[in-house]
């Protein structure tokens, strides 16, 4: 397993948000974390990358225990994080945003360069010197993904990439993710859009109120009408 | 007007020096969000270290350059130590506590410098090349000043390249915008912050070393330069390098011409410019709005009434205070009288800072205005003490109303800086308007009437006025006005939505705080019999802040406890050690690191925890 999370508990102050979260991802797998608003998808990701400190639990990345480590160390291990609220550096140009994310190449993988990323996201290539703050939401979303890829991660935590995007852009996003999957990248995706998730993911973990309530392959989820109505219908 | 060109060149040279210091301050603020009070101290260290190095080197230009570079390195290293030992521990503390911690560093560095280099100011022996002149437009101009003029733009250019053309600069700019995201992308913020601080400190050291040929290494550099640097950084816009450069030019040239045209009020002129800029551009010339969250650090939790036990303790303390003249000797009676003054001084600041949400860095201004009002009335019309004690709060209140009209438009650090600037204006007037205020010599011979001549009687009077004042202020906090004021502090927008006039509420708070503080100034003056401009120094304003923050913002008892602790601590320190600043500074830093919510806040928490258990 590339990532294995067990018995993860996270608090915000006194609020007990994650309660014994557990999930695993094998190398090359794309797993989607599904759940309604406030289920704890983002909190799971923030706990893994170290932005919030879990109060208990084990997080093993490539066999190494990383729970409690500082975010920059975790990121340096090859764990990339794309936040849900985009967070591009508004004053920095596209090229500069990419530069911030850059890390050295990792063994066994072709290193990402801006040029390769512009093939993946052609829009970005046309606005290299545009400040991040003056881009559309979709462009910003692409930039945050590209920025994280500049770190040559082995696993990417991708938090709701389709949120608030026009259908055409969502389509492009799905293609980009499939392309990344084709490159052999491992991805943990957080989504509410089941249709979008279905198009890209191999397996799913459904969370509700900070707990795992369903886990299995994407096909199994497609077949399990009851689970989908119970946990995902709005 | 033959003097325009030389004056302009002098102004430009001054601007360069200012920019060196201000650029470091603004870079550090941009990334760490800390307004570093000790930045002037770093420049002072630069001057002293530069002196020590340069006096040991041959007096040739190439050695000068080498010596200056060595100084820059040394100050940068000191910056690293400071960041690792102090600042790193307070990044998460509220803004004001950070300022306080860096002020603690100012005190420590004052004493360290005094201890290492002694009290005498140290001029740099000038080599021949430093005495050369260049003829420009028919008048002789020092060559060194021309070099200085070039240094400013060159440094700006280099910094621009560093920030915009290197990976390191890109990371720094990214961290200015979103530290957490930078960390999540694999960048170690800690080393980044340390490096930024070292860069800023190095720039301050450069400014210090380069100032040597035209002045000297002396112990006044720290607070003198930090005020100017604050002005430049605030006028330019916090965090903006170009803004700092433009503002340095503005202020440098203004100072140069001010000295020729209006020698008496140069300082006033500079601060007036700052006030005007801030009124029209509340975030400085090139600054941008600060994030709302930064203000919230001033806002304290709801002020709750003291538990009954604490009230009983207060009453007991009051009884003890009333009986004190029969117990303690003459010396301690003076200390106790000072403590009464300190209480009113601190409680009045707490009023505008805690419930009002406006952190003043110039509270001593009201203290001084009250004092001078009483003193001048006596000098002009022989007004007796009761009239003086009445006139002091009135005068301070009136000035506070005028000033309040300006300042309530601002918030956060900008508001703090404008109050600092205002206090400097008041100080400058008292210091420079010798005909009226006696300048440095002060106003002497402030007499008490026969009935209050006895030290005990005067102490009781001071006690009555200060406790009475404190209770009155407390009463106002629990009146509808107090609730409205706190509502305005917690959310100006929501307060407006329910029909509160936020600006008026704030002006009234400033007037009340100013008046109460003015009264404390007058009491103090009648106690001492004299009035000096030192009543209005930055240090005195910071003392008020210390008392309030030591006590904590959350309770009304806080500033009282803070005032007592501070007065006692200062008294013990001053008498027991020559290095009292060092000890006091270290204590401040330790307290901030250990109790970010103040002594009273921490005590309250421990107390409540004790009772819950
Ligand atoms: N900083 C915070 N402080 C306190 N509570 C928080 C914080 N962030 C999130 N929460 C709470 O934690 C719970 C989980 O939030 P989280 O953001 O992980 O949900 P999510 O599944 O990502 O939802 P969404 O689909 O809306 O993004 C929610 O109840 C939320 O209110
Ligand atoms: Mg989320």
XYZ file of C-alpha atoms and ligand atoms in Angstrom, chain A residues 36-43 45-46 84-85 159-160 163 190 192, ligand 2:
18
model
C -21.878 15.104 1.797
C -20.922 18.616 2.871
C -19.108 18.574 6.163
C -18.539 14.811 6.121
C -14.831 15.220 6.797
C -13.246 14.739 3.363
C -11.117 17.864 3.516
C -10.209 17.226 7.138
C -6.712 15.273 3.549
C -5.443 18.038 5.815
C -10.271 22.699 -2.163
C -10.320 26.494 -2.109
C -9.705 18.076 -2.913
C -12.884 18.655 -4.955
C -16.239 22.273 -7.373
C -12.419 14.108 -2.653
C -19.392 15.208 -4.073
Mg -14.129 19.912 1.771
